mmCIF file with all atom_site columns, C-alpha atoms in Angstrom:
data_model
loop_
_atom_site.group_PDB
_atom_site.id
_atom_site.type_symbol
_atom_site.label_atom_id
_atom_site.label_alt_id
_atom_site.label_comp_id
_atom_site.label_asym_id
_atom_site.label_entity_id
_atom_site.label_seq_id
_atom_site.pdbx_PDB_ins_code
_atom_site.Cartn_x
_atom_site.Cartn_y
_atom_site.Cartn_z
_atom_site.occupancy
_atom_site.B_iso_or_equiv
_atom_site.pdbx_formal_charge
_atom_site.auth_seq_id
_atom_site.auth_comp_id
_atom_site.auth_asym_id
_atom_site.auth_atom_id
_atom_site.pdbx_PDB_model_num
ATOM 1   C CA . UNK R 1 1   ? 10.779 -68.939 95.384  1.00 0.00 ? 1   UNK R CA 1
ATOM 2   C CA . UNK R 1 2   ? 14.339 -68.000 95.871  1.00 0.00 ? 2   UNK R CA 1
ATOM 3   C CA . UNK R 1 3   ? 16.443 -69.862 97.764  1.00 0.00 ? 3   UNK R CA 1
ATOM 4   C CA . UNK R 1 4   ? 18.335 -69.330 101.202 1.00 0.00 ? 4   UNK R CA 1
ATOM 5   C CA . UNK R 1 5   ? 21.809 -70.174 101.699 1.00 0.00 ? 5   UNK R CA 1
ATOM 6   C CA . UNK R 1 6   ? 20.622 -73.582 103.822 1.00 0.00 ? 6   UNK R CA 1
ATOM 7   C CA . UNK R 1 7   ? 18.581 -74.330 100.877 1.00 0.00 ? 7   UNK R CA 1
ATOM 8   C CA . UNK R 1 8   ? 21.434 -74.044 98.323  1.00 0.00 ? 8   UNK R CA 1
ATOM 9   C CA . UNK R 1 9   ? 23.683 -75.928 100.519 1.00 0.00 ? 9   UNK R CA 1
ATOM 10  C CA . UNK R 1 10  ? 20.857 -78.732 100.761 1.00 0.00 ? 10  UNK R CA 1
ATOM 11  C CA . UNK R 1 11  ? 20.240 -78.714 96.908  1.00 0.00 ? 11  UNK R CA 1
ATOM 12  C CA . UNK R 1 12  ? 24.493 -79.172 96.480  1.00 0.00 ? 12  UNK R CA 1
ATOM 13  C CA . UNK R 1 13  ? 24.426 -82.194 99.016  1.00 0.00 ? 13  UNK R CA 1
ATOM 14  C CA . UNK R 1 14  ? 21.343 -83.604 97.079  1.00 0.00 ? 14  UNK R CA 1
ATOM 15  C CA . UNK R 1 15  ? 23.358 -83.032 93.561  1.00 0.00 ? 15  UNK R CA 1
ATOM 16  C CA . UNK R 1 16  ? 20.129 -81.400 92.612  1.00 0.00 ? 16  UNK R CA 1
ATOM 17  C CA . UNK R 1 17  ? 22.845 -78.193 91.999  1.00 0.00 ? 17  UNK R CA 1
ATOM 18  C CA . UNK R 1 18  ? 26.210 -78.757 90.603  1.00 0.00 ? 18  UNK R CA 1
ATOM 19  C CA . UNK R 1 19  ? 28.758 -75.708 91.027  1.00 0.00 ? 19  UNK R CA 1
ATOM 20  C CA . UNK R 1 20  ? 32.194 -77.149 89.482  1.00 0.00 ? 20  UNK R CA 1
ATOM 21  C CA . UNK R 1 21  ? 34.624 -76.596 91.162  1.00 0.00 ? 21  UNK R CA 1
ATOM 22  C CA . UNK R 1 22  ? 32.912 -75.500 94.264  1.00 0.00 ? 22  UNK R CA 1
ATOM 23  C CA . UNK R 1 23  ? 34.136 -73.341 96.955  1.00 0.00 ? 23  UNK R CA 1
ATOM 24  C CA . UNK R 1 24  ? 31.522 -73.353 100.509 1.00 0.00 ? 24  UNK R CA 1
ATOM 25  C CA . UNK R 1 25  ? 32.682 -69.584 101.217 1.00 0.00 ? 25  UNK R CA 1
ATOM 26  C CA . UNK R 1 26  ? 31.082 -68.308 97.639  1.00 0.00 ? 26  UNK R CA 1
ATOM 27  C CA . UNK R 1 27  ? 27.691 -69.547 98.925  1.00 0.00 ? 27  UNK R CA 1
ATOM 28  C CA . UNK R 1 28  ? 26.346 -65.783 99.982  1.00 0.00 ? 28  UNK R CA 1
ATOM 29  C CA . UNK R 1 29  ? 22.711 -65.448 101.950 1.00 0.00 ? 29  UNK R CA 1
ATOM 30  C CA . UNK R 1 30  ? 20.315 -66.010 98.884  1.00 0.00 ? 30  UNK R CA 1
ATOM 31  C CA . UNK R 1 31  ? 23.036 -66.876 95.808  1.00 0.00 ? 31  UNK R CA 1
ATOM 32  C CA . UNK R 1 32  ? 26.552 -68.158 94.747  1.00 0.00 ? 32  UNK R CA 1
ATOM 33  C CA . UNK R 1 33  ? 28.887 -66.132 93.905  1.00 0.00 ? 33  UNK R CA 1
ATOM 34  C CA . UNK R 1 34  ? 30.643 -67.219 90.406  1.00 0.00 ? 34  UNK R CA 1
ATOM 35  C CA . UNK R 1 35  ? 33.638 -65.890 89.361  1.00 0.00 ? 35  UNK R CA 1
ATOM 36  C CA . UNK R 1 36  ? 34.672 -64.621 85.355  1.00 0.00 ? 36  UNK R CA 1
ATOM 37  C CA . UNK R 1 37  ? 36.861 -66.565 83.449  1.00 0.00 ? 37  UNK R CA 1
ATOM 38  C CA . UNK R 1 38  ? 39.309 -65.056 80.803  1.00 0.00 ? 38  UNK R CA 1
ATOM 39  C CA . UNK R 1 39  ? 37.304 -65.518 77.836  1.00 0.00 ? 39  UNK R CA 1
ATOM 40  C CA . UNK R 1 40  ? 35.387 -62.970 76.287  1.00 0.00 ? 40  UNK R CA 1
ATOM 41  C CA . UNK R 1 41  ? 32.798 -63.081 73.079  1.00 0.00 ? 41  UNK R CA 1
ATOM 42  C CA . UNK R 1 42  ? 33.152 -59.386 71.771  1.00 0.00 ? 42  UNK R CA 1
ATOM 43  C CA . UNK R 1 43  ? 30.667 -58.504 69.429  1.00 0.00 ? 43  UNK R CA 1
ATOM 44  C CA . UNK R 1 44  ? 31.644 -57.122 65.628  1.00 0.00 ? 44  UNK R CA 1
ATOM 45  C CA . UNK R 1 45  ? 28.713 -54.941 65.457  1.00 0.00 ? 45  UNK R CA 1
ATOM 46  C CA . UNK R 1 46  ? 30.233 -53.204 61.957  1.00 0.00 ? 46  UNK R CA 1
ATOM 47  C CA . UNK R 1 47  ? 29.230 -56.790 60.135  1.00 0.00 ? 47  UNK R CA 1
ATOM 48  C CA . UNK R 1 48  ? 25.434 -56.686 59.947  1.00 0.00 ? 48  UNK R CA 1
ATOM 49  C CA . UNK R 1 49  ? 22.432 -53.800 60.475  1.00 0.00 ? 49  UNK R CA 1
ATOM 50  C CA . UNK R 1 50  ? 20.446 -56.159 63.183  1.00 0.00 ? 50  UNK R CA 1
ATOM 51  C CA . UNK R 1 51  ? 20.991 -59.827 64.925  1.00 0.00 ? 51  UNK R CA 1
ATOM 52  C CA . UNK R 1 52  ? 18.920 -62.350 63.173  1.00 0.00 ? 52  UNK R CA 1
ATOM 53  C CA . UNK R 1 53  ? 18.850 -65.965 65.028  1.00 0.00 ? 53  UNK R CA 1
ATOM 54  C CA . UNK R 1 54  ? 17.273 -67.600 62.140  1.00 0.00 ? 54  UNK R CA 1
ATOM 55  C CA . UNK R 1 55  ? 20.384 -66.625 59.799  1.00 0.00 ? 55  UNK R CA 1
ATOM 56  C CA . UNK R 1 56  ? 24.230 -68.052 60.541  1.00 0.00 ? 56  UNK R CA 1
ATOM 57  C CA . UNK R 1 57  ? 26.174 -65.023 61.581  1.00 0.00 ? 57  UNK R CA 1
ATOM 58  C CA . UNK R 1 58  ? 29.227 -67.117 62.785  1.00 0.00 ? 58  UNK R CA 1
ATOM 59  C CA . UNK R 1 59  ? 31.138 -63.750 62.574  1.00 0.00 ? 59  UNK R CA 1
ATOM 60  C CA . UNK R 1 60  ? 29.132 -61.870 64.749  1.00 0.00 ? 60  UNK R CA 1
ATOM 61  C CA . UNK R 1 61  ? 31.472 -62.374 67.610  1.00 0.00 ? 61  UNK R CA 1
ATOM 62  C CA . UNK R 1 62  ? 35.109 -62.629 68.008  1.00 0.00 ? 62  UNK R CA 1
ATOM 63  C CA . UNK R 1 63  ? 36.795 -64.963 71.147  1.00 0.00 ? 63  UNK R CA 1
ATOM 64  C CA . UNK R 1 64  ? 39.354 -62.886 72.953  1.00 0.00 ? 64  UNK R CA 1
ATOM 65  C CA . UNK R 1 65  ? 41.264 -64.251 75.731  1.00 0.00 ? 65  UNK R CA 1
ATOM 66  C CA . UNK R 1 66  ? 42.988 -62.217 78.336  1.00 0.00 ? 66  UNK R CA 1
ATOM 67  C CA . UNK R 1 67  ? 46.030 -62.804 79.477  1.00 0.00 ? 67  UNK R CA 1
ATOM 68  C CA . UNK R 1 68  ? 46.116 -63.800 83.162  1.00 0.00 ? 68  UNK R CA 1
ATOM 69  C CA . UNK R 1 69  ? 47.938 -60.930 84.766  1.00 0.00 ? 69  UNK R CA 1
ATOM 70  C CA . UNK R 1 70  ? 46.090 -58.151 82.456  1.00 0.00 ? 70  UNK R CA 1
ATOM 71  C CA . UNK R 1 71  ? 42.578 -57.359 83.017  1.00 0.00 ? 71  UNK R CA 1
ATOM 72  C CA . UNK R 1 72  ? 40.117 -57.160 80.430  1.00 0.00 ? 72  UNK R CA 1
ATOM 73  C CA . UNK R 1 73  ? 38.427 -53.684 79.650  1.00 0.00 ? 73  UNK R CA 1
ATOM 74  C CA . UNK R 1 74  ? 34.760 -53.050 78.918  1.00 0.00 ? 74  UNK R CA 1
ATOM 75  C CA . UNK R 1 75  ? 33.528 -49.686 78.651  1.00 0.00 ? 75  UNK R CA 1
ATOM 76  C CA . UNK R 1 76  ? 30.411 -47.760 79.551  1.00 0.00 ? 76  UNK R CA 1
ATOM 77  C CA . UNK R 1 77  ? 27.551 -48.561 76.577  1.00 0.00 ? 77  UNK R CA 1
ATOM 78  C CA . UNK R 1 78  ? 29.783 -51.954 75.912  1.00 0.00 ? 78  UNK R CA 1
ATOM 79  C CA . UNK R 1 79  ? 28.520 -55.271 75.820  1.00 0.00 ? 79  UNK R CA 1
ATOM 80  C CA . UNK R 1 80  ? 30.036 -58.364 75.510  1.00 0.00 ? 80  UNK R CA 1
ATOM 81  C CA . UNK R 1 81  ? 29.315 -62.367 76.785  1.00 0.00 ? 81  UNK R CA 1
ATOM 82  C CA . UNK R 1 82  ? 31.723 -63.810 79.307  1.00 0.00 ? 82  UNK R CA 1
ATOM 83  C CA . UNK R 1 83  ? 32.326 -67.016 80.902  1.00 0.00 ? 83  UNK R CA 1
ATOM 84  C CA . UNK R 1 84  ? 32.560 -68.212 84.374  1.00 0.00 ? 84  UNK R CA 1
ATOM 85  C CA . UNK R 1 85  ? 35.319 -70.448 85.736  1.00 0.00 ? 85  UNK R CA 1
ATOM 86  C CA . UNK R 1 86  ? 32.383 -72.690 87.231  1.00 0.00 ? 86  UNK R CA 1
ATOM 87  C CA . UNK R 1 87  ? 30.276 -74.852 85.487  1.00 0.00 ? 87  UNK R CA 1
ATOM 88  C CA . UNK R 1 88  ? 26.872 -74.991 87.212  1.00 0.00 ? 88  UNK R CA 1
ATOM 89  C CA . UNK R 1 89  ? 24.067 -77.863 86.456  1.00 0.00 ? 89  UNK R CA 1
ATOM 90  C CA . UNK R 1 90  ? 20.392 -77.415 88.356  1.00 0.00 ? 90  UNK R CA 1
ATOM 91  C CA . UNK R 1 91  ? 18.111 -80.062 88.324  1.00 0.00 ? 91  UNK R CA 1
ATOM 92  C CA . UNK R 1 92  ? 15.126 -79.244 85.525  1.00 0.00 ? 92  UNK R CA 1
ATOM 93  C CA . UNK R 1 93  ? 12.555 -77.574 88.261  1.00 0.00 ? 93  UNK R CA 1
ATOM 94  C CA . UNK R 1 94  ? 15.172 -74.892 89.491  1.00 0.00 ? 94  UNK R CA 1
ATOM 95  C CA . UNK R 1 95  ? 16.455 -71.863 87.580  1.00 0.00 ? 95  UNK R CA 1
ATOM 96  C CA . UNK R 1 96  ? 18.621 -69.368 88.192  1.00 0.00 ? 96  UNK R CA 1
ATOM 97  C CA . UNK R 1 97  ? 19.604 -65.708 86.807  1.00 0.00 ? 97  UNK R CA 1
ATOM 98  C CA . UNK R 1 98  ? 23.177 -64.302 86.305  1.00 0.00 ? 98  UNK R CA 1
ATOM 99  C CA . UNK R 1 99  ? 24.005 -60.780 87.770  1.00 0.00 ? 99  UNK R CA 1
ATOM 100 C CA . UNK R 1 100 ? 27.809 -58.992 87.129  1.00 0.00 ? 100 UNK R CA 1
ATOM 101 C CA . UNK R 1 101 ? 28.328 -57.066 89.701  1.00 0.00 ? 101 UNK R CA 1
ATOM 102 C CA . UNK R 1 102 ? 31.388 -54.783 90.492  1.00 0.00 ? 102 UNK R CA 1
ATOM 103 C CA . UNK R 1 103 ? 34.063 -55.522 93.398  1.00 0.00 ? 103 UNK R CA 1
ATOM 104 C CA . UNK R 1 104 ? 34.898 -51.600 92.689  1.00 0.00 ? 104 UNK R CA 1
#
């Protein structure tokens, strides 16, 4: 089931979701809008041939932070893992998926 703005705004009051900090006017019809944070995991993909999550590769990624006024570039057939100024905690029997989308 997905929920409808009412039912988000029920599940906040309830604490059974936890958007910190929280702004009312990012609650959208069916979802919250979340906003990305300066901090950037870029991946060093010249390292090693394949991802293996059963070895350490603790230099698979590099942090980069952006500076505030200078926005942070990714190009087409990029990837890299951001992070959202909110923090969000949902109560074990709700789940949620995370989708960038472009203001341009």
């Amino acid at each position: 089931m997905i929920l409808s703005d009412v039912s988000i705004r029920a599940a906040i009051e309830l604490g059974r979701i936890e958007i910190d900090p929280f702004d009312p006017t990012m609650v959208q019809p069916s979802s919250v809008d979340v906003r990305v944070d300066r901090y950037f995991r870029v991946f060093e993909n010249h390292r090693y041939p394949f991802i293996d999550p059963k070895q350490p590769q603790e230099d698979l990624t590099k942090e980069v932070a952006t500076e505030v006024d200078r926005p942070f570039m990714l190009h087409p057939g990029e990837f890299v893992l951001g992070s959202t100024l909110e923090v969000v905690r949902l109560d074990n029997d709700i789940v949620a998926r995370l989708e960038g989308k472009s203001s341009l």
